[in-house]
C-alpha positions as a Python dict, from the first residue, in 0.01 Angstrom:
ca = {
    (1, 'X'): (0, 0, 0),
    (2, 'X'): (364, -1, -260),
    (3, 'X'): (545, 278, -335),
    (4, 'X'): (578, 142, -684),
    (5, 'X'): (217, 280, -718),
    (6, 'X'): (127, 708, -759),
    (7, 'X'): (-52, 702, -400),
    (8, 'X'): (242, 488, -256),
    (9, 'X'): (448, 673, -333),
    (10, 'X'): (362, 1021, -208),
    (11, 'X'): (287, 804, 118),
    (12, 'X'): (615, 748, 113),
    (13, 'X'): (762, 1082, 119),
    (14, 'X'): (525, 1224, 343),
    (15, 'X'): (590, 964, 568),
    (16, 'X'): (934, 1036, 528),
    (17, 'X'): (910, 1405, 552),
    (18, 'X'): (720, 1397, 879),
    (19, 'X'): (905, 1111, 1077),
    (20, 'X'): (1249, 1298, 1032),
    (21, 'X'): (1169, 1648, 1040),
    (22, 'X'): (1244, 1685, 1436),
    (23, 'X'): (1589, 1611, 1250),
    (24, 'X'): (1614, 1957, 1026),
    (25, 'X'): (1774, 2159, 1283),
    (26, 'X'): (2133, 2320, 1287),
    (27, 'X'): (2280, 2103, 1640),
    (28, 'X'): (2512, 1821, 1632),
    (29, 'X'): (2313, 1441, 1728),
    (30, 'X'): (2631, 1294, 1747),
    (31, 'X'): (3027, 1350, 1754),
    (32, 'X'): (3048, 1127, 1376),
    (33, 'X'): (2817, 1451, 1254),
    (34, 'X'): (3059, 1664, 1418),
    (35, 'X'): (3311, 1521, 1254),
    (36, 'X'): (3234, 1440, 923),
    (37, 'X'): (3115, 1836, 958),
    (38, 'X'): (3431, 1974, 1049),
    (39, 'X'): (3643, 1706, 809),
    (40, 'X'): (3451, 1899, 518),
    (41, 'X'): (3528, 2214, 627),
    (42, 'X'): (3945, 2104, 600),
    (43, 'X'): (3901, 1941, 254),
    (44, 'X'): (3669, 2262, 141),
    (45, 'X'): (3939, 2481, 245),
    (46, 'X'): (4226, 2306, 10),
    (47, 'X'): (4287, 2040, 297),
    (48, 'X'): (4336, 1681, 131),
    (49, 'X'): (4156, 1332, 295),
    (50, 'X'): (4419, 1132, 475),
    (51, 'X'): (4639, 1388, 513),
    (52, 'X'): (4529, 1756, 577),
    (53, 'X'): (4207, 1547, 694),
    (54, 'X'): (4234, 1249, 842),
    (55, 'X'): (3983, 964, 984),
    (56, 'X'): (3947, 608, 946),
    (57, 'X'): (3658, 570, 785),
    (58, 'X'): (3620, 597, 343),
    (59, 'X'): (3629, 905, 214),
    (60, 'X'): (3217, 957, 125),
    (61, 'X'): (3042, 1056, 382),
    (62, 'X'): (3298, 1326, 429),
    (63, 'X'): (3241, 1378, 51),
    (64, 'X'): (2907, 1482, 59),
    (65, 'X'): (2925, 1643, 372),
    (66, 'X'): (3118, 1883, 159),
    (67, 'X'): (2948, 1878, -111),
    (68, 'X'): (2636, 1987, 45),
    (69, 'X'): (2839, 2257, 245),
    (70, 'X'): (3004, 2372, -48),
    (71, 'X'): (2620, 2486, -153),
    (72, 'X'): (2493, 2587, 192),
    (73, 'X'): (2758, 2699, 377),
    (74, 'X'): (3017, 2571, 646),
    (75, 'X'): (2867, 2341, 900),
    (76, 'X'): (2473, 2335, 729),
    (77, 'X'): (2391, 2069, 916),
    (78, 'X'): (2036, 2125, 780),
    (79, 'X'): (2088, 2097, 448),
    (80, 'X'): (2299, 1769, 500),
    (81, 'X'): (2001, 1593, 675),
    (82, 'X'): (1784, 1671, 424),
    (83, 'X'): (2017, 1530, 173),
    (84, 'X'): (1998, 1235, 345),
    (85, 'X'): (1585, 1287, 396),
    (86, 'X'): (1598, 1246, 38),
    (87, 'X'): (1806, 919, 75),
    (88, 'X'): (1612, 778, 297),
    (89, 'X'): (1251, 839, 81),
    (90, 'X'): (1480, 708, -261),
    (91, 'X'): (1580, 378, -57),
    (92, 'X'): (1229, 299, 76),
    (93, 'X'): (1079, 298, -335),
    (94, 'X'): (1412, 82, -418),
    (95, 'X'): (1311, -164, -143),
    (96, 'X'): (925, -158, -212),
    (97, 'X'): (1018, -193, -579),
    (98, 'X'): (1279, -480, -472),
    (99, 'X'): (996, -665, -234),
    (100, 'X'): (730, -642, -512),
    (101, 'X'): (961, -809, -793),
    (102, 'X'): (1081, -1044, -544),
    (103, 'X'): (743, -1190, -441),
    (104, 'X'): (500, -1058, -711),
    (105, 'X'): (271, -968, -436),
    (106, 'X'): (223, -615, -547),
    (107, 'X'): (149, -578, -107),
    (108, 'X'): (524, -674, -18),
    (109, 'X'): (583, -339, -157),
    (110, 'X'): (501, -179, 225),
    (111, 'X'): (819, -322, 288),
    (112, 'X'): (926, 45, 185),
    (113, 'X'): (706, 191, 405),
    (114, 'X'): (836, -26, 693),
    (115, 'X'): (1205, 71, 627),
    (116, 'X'): (1152, 430, 670),
    (117, 'X'): (977, 360, 990),
    (118, 'X'): (1252, 123, 1105),
    (119, 'X'): (1496, 385, 1047),
    (120, 'X'): (1396, 657, 1282),
    (121, 'X'): (1351, 392, 1553),
    (122, 'X'): (1536, 463, 1895),
    (123, 'X'): (1771, 695, 1972),
    (124, 'X'): (1817, 989, 1740),
    (125, 'X'): (2152, 994, 1813),
    (126, 'X'): (2126, 709, 1622),
    (127, 'X'): (1867, 801, 1349),
    (128, 'X'): (1834, 1101, 1334),
    (129, 'X'): (2178, 1146, 1234),
    (130, 'X'): (2308, 1197, 868),
    (131, 'X'): (2466, 883, 938),
    (132, 'X'): (2675, 624, 714),
    (133, 'X'): (2449, 348, 772),
    (134, 'X'): (2163, 570, 616),
    (135, 'X'): (2364, 693, 309),
    (136, 'X'): (2467, 338, 178),
    (137, 'X'): (2142, 200, 215),
    (138, 'X'): (2013, 363, -127),
    (139, 'X'): (2282, 253, -303),
    (140, 'X'): (2300, -60, -204),
    (141, 'X'): (1890, -92, -186),
    (142, 'X'): (1917, 33, -625),
    (143, 'X'): (2214, -258, -612),
    (144, 'X'): (1969, -519, -524),
    (145, 'X'): (1716, -388, -750),
    (146, 'X'): (1946, -365, -1094),
    (147, 'X'): (2070, -775, -952),
    (148, 'X'): (1730, -935, -945),
    (149, 'X'): (1642, -761, -1333),
    (150, 'X'): (1967, -842, -1437),
    (151, 'X'): (1861, -1224, -1343),
    (152, 'X'): (1617, -1177, -1546),
    (153, 'X'): (1771, -1097, -1889),
    (154, 'X'): (1815, -1334, -2175),
    (155, 'X'): (2049, -1064, -2365),
    (156, 'X'): (2403, -1080, -2249),
    (157, 'X'): (2430, -718, -2320),
    (158, 'X'): (2172, -593, -2165),
    (159, 'X'): (2257, -826, -1802),
    (160, 'X'): (2618, -681, -1831),
    (161, 'X'): (2518, -360, -1848),
    (162, 'X'): (2248, -386, -1564),
    (163, 'X'): (2514, -570, -1327),
    (164, 'X'): (2777, -238, -1389),
    (165, 'X'): (2531, 10, -1305),
    (166, 'X'): (2482, -214, -944),
    (167, 'X'): (2872, -228, -937),
    (168, 'X'): (2871, 129, -916),
    (169, 'X'): (2593, 123, -693),
    (170, 'X'): (2822, -88, -441),
    (171, 'X'): (3134, 56, -508),
    (172, 'X'): (2952, 385, -405),
    (173, 'X'): (2800, 202, -53),
    (174, 'X'): (3164, 91, 40),
    (175, 'X'): (3282, 449, -40),
    (176, 'X'): (3043, 531, 259),
    (177, 'X'): (3158, 251, 501),
    (178, 'X'): (3360, -41, 405),
    (179, 'X'): (3102, -313, 525),
    (180, 'X'): (2931, -181, 179),
    (181, 'X'): (3155, -406, -8),
    (182, 'X'): (3017, -754, 132),
    (183, 'X'): (2745, -726, -85),
    (184, 'X'): (2942, -818, -407),
    (185, 'X'): (2928, -1214, -217),
    (186, 'X'): (2548, -1196, -256),
    (187, 'X'): (2550, -1030, -630),
    (188, 'X'): (2846, -1238, -807),
    (189, 'X'): (2648, -1576, -652),
    (190, 'X'): (2314, -1485, -764),
    (191, 'X'): (2469, -1354, -1130),
    (192, 'X'): (2643, -1675, -1169),
    (193, 'X'): (2343, -1904, -1105),
    (194, 'X'): (2161, -1776, -1362),
    (195, 'X'): (2029, -2022, -1621),
    (196, 'X'): (2190, -1880, -1887),
    (197, 'X'): (2593, -1931, -1851),
    (198, 'X'): (2675, -1619, -2137),
    (199, 'X'): (2393, -1434, -1907),
    (200, 'X'): (2581, -1553, -1604),
    (201, 'X'): (2929, -1458, -1682),
    (202, 'X'): (2814, -1171, -1862),
    (203, 'X'): (2648, -983, -1582),
    (204, 'X'): (3030, -1082, -1299),
    (205, 'X'): (3179, -919, -1543),
    (206, 'X'): (2958, -595, -1539),
    (207, 'X'): (3011, -608, -1185),
    (208, 'X'): (3288, -624, -1146),
    (209, 'X'): (3331, -376, -1362),
    (210, 'X'): (3110, -152, -1245),
    (211, 'X'): (3272, -190, -915),
    (212, 'X'): (3652, -152, -985),
    (213, 'X'): (3516, 215, -1208),
    (214, 'X'): (3431, 448, -862),
    (215, 'X'): (3739, 279, -630),
}
């Protein structure tokens, strides 16, 4: 059932809540969660990322933990995992819409539900933990949906706007893990190979500008 319908959306949300509920515990599933929590606490106490709080990854995950901890309290892992649960649901909806858009088949919308199932397949430290992969999948899925929409535009201005938002989403993913930027190697050619040259150029320009803004 497609997540693009009301019943499908409710099914995706319900499946996400049920399958990720075991992770709503105030305990560390992985060393990464402990690291992110400690770094976030240091940042909230006035520390500067890469000076007082040092890690080899981009700062996105630390800032996300810090934002949640600012509201829910220090080391509030349950709140962080609730945020990740919401992001998994949004990712599933975006993937469902993407599959339907690419195939024209409403049944392809089951891709969203399959993503929810696969996201909890494996050992808990890799699947229930609030890690960077689960977070960056969300903006990348949205970016892919926007790129598809951009390719179907005949108006250069609209194509530029959609591509710019896709660029922002891709940069957001990159701020959680450097590998997220590899998606640009897919988005850019997809936009260049548009049937209209002006639209393709506008799309690539928008993508580049959008990617540069968050970085």
